[in-house]
Coordinates of N, CA and C in Angstrom, one line a residue:
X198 N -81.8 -54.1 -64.7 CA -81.1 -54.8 -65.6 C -79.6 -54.5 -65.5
X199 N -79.2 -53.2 -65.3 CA -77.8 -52.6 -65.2 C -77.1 -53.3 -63.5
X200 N -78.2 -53.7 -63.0 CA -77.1 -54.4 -61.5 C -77.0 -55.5 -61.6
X201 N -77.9 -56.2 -62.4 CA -77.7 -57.8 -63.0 C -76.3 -57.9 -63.7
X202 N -76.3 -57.0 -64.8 CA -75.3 -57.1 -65.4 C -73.7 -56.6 -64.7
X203 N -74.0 -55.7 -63.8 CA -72.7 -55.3 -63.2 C -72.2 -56.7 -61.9
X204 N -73.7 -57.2 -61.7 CA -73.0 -58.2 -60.1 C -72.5 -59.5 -61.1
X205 N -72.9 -59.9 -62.1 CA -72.3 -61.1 -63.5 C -70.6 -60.7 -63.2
X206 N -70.3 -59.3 -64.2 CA -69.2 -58.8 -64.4 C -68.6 -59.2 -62.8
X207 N -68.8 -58.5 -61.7 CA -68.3 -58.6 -60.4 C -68.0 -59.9 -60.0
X208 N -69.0 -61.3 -60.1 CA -68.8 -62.1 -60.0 C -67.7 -63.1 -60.3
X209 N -67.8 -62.7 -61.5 CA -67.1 -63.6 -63.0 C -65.8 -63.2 -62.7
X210 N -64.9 -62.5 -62.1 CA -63.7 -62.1 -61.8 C -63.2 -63.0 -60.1
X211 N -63.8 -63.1 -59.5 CA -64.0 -63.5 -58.3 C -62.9 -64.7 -57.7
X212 N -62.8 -66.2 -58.7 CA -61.7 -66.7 -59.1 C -60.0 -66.0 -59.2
X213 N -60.0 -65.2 -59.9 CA -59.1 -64.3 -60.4 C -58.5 -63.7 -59.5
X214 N -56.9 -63.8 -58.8 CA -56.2 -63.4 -57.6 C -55.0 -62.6 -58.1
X215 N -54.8 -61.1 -58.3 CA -53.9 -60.6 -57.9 C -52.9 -60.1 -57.6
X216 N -51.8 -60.5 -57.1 CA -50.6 -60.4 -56.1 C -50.1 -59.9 -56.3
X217 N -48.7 -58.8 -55.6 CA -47.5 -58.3 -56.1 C -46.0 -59.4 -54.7
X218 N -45.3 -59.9 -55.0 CA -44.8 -60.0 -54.1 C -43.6 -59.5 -53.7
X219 N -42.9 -59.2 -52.4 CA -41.6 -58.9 -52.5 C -40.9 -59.6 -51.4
X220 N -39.4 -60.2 -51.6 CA -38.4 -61.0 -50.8 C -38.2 -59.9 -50.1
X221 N -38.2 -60.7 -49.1 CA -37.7 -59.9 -47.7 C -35.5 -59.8 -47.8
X222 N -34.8 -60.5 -48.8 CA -33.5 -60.4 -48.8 C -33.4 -58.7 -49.3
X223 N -32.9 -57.9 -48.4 CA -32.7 -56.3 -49.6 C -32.5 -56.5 -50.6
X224 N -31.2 -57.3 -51.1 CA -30.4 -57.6 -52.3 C -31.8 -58.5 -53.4
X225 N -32.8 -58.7 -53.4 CA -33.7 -59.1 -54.0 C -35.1 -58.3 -54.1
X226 N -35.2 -57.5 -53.1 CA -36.6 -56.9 -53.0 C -36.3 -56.0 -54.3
X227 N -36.0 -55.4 -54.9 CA -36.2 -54.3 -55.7 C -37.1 -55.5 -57.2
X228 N -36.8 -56.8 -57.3 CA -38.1 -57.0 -57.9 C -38.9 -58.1 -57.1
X229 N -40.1 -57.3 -57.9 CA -41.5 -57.6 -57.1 C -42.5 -58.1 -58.4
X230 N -42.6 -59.2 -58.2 CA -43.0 -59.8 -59.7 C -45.0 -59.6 -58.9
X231 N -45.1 -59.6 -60.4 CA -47.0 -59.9 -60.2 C -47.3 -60.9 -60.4
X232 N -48.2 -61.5 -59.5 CA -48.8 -63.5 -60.2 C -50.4 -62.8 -60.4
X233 N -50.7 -63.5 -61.3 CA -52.3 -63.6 -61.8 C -52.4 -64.8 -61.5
X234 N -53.5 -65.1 -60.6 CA -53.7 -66.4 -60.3 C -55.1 -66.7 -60.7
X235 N -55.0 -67.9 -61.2 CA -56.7 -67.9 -61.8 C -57.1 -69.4 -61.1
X236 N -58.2 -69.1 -59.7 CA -58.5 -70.6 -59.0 C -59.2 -71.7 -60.0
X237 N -60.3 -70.9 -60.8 CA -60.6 -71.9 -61.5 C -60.1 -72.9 -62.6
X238 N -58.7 -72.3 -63.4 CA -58.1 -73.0 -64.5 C -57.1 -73.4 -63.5
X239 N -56.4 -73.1 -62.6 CA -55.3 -73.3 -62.2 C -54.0 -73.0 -62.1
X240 N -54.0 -71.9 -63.2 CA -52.6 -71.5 -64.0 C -52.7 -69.8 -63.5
X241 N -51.4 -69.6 -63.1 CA -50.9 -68.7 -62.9 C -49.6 -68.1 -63.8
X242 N -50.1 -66.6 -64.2 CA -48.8 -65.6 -65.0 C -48.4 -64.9 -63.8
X243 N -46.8 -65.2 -64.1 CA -45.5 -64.5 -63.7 C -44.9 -63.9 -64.4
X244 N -45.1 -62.7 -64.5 CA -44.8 -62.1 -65.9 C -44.6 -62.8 -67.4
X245 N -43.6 -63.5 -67.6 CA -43.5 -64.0 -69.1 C -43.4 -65.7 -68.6
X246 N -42.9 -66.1 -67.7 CA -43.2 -67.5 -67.1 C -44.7 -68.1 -66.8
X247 N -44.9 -69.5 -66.3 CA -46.2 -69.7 -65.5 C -46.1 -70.7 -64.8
X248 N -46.6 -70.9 -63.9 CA -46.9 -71.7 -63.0 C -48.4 -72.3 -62.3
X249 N -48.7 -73.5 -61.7 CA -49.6 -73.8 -61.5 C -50.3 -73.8 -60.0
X250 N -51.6 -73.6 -59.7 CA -52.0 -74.0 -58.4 C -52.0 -75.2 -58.1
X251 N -51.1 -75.5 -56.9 CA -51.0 -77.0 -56.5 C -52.6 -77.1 -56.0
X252 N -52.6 -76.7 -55.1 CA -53.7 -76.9 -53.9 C -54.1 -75.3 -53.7
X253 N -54.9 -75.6 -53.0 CA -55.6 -74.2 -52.2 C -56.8 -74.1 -51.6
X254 N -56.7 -73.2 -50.5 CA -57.9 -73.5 -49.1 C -58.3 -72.0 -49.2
X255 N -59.1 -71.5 -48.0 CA -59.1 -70.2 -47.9 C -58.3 -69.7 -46.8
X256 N -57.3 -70.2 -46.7 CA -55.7 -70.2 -45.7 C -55.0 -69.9 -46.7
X257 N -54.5 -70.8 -47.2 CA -53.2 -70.6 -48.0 C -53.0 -71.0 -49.6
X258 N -52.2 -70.7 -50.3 CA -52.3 -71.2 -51.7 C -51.0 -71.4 -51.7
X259 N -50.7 -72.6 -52.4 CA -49.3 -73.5 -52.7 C -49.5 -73.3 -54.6
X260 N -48.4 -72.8 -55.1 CA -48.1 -72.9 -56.3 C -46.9 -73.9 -56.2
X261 N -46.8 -74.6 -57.7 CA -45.3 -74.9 -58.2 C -45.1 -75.1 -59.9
X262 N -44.0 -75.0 -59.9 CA -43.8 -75.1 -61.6 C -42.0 -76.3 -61.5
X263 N -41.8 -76.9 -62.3 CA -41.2 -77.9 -62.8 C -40.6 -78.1 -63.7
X264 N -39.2 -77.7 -64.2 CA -38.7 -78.4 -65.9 C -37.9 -79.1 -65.6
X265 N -36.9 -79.2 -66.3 CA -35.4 -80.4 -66.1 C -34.7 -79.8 -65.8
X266 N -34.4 -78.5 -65.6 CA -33.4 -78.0 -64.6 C -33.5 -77.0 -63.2
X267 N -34.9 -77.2 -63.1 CA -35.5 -76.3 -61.7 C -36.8 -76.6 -61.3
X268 N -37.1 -77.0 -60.3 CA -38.3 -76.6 -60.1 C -38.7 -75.8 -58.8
X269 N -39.9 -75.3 -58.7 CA -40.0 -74.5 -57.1 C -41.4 -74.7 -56.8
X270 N -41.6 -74.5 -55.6 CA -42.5 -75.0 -54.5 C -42.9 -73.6 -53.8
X271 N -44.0 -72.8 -53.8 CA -44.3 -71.1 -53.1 C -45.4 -71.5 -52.4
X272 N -45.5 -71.6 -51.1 CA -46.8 -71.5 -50.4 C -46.6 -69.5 -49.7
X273 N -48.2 -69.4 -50.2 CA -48.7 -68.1 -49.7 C -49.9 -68.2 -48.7
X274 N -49.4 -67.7 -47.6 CA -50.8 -67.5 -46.6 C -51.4 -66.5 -47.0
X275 N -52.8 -67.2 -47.4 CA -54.0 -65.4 -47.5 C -54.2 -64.7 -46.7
X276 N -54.2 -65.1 -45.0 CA -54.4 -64.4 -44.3 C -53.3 -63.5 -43.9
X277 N -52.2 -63.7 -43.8 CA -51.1 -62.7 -43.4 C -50.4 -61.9 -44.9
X278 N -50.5 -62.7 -46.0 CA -49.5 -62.3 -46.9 C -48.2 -62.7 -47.0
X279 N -47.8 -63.3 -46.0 CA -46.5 -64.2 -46.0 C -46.6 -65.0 -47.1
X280 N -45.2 -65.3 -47.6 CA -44.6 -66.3 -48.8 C -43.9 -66.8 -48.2
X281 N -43.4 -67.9 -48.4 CA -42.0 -68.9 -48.6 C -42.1 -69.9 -49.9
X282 N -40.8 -69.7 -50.1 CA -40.8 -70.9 -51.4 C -39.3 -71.1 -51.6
X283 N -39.0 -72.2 -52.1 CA -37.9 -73.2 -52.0 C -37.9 -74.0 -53.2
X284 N -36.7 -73.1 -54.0 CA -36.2 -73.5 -55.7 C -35.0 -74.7 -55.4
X285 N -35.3 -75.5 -56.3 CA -34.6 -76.6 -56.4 C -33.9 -76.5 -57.6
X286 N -32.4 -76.2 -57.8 CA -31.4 -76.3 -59.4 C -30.9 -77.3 -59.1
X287 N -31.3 -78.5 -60.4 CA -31.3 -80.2 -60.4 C -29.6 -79.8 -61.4
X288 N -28.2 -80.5 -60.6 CA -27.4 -80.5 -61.2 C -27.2 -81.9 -62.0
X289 N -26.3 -82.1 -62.3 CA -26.1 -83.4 -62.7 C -25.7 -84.7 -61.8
X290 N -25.4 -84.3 -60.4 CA -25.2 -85.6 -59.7 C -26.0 -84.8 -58.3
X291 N -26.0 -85.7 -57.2 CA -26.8 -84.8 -56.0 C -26.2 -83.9 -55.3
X292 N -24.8 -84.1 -55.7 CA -24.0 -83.2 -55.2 C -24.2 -81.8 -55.8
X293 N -24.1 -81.5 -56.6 CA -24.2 -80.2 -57.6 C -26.3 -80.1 -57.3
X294 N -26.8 -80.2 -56.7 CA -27.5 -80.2 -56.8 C -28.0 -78.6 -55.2
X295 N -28.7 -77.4 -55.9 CA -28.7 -76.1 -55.2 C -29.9 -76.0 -54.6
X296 N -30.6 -75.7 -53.5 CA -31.5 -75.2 -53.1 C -31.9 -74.1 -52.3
X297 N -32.5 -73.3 -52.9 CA -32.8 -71.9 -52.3 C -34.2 -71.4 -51.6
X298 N -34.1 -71.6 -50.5 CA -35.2 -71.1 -50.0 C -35.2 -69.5 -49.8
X299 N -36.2 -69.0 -50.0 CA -36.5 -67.3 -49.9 C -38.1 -67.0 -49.0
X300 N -38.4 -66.0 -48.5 CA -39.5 -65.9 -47.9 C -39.6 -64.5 -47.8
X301 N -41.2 -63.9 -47.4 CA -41.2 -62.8 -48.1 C -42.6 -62.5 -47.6
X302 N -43.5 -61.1 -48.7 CA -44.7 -61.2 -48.6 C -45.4 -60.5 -50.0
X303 N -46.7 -60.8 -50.0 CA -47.4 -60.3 -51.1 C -48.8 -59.4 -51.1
X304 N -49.1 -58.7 -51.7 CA -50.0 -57.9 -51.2 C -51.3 -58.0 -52.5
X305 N -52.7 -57.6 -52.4 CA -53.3 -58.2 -53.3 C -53.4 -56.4 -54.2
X306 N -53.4 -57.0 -55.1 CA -53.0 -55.4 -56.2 C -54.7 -55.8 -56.9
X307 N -55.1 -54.1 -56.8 CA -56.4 -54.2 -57.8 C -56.4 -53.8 -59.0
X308 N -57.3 -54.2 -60.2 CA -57.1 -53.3 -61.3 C -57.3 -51.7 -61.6
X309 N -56.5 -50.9 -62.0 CA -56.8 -49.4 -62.2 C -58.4 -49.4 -63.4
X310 N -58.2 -49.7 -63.9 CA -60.0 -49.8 -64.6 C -60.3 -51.1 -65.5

């Protein structure tokens, strides 16, 4: 009964991804945000933000999130841990208009209990 109920528990998390990431820029690595990514709802926590799973294979996972003055695009390869992603700040004409690409990598963090 007790392995039934432990391989459910084990299972039932399985969806549920992880990460810590950090920018490869020095001047940015000292934060290293966590995503909680959840494959089956699709929504991912970034600390007090969220974002969503665009797509995802057992290669890579593409998040993005979107408002009226930013949005960004993060593809993560599972197999290496590499990130890139590329923030878009929507000015008021296309000229004022910023884009930042950053790249990096993430590592899969487990729970302490």
């Amino acid at each position: 009964f007790f392995s039934l109920l432990f391989s459910v528990n084990a299972y039932a998390d399985n969806h549920i991804i992880t990460i810590q990431c950090k920018n490869d820029d020095p001047d940015l690595s000292i934060f290293r945000p966590i995503y909680v990514i959840n494959l089956e709802t699709k929504k991912v926590e970034v600390g007090a933000t969220y974002m969503q799973v665009v797509k995802y294979s057992e290669k890579e996972i593409l998040l993005g999130k979107s408002n009226a003055g930013v949005s960004e695009m993060m593809q993560i390869d599972r197999l290496t841990g590499r990130y890139s992603s590329e923030q878009t700040f929507w000015g008021k004409s296309e000229e004022e208009k910023k884009i930042i690409i950053s790249t990096g990598y993430c590592i899969k963090i487990k729970k302490a209990f």
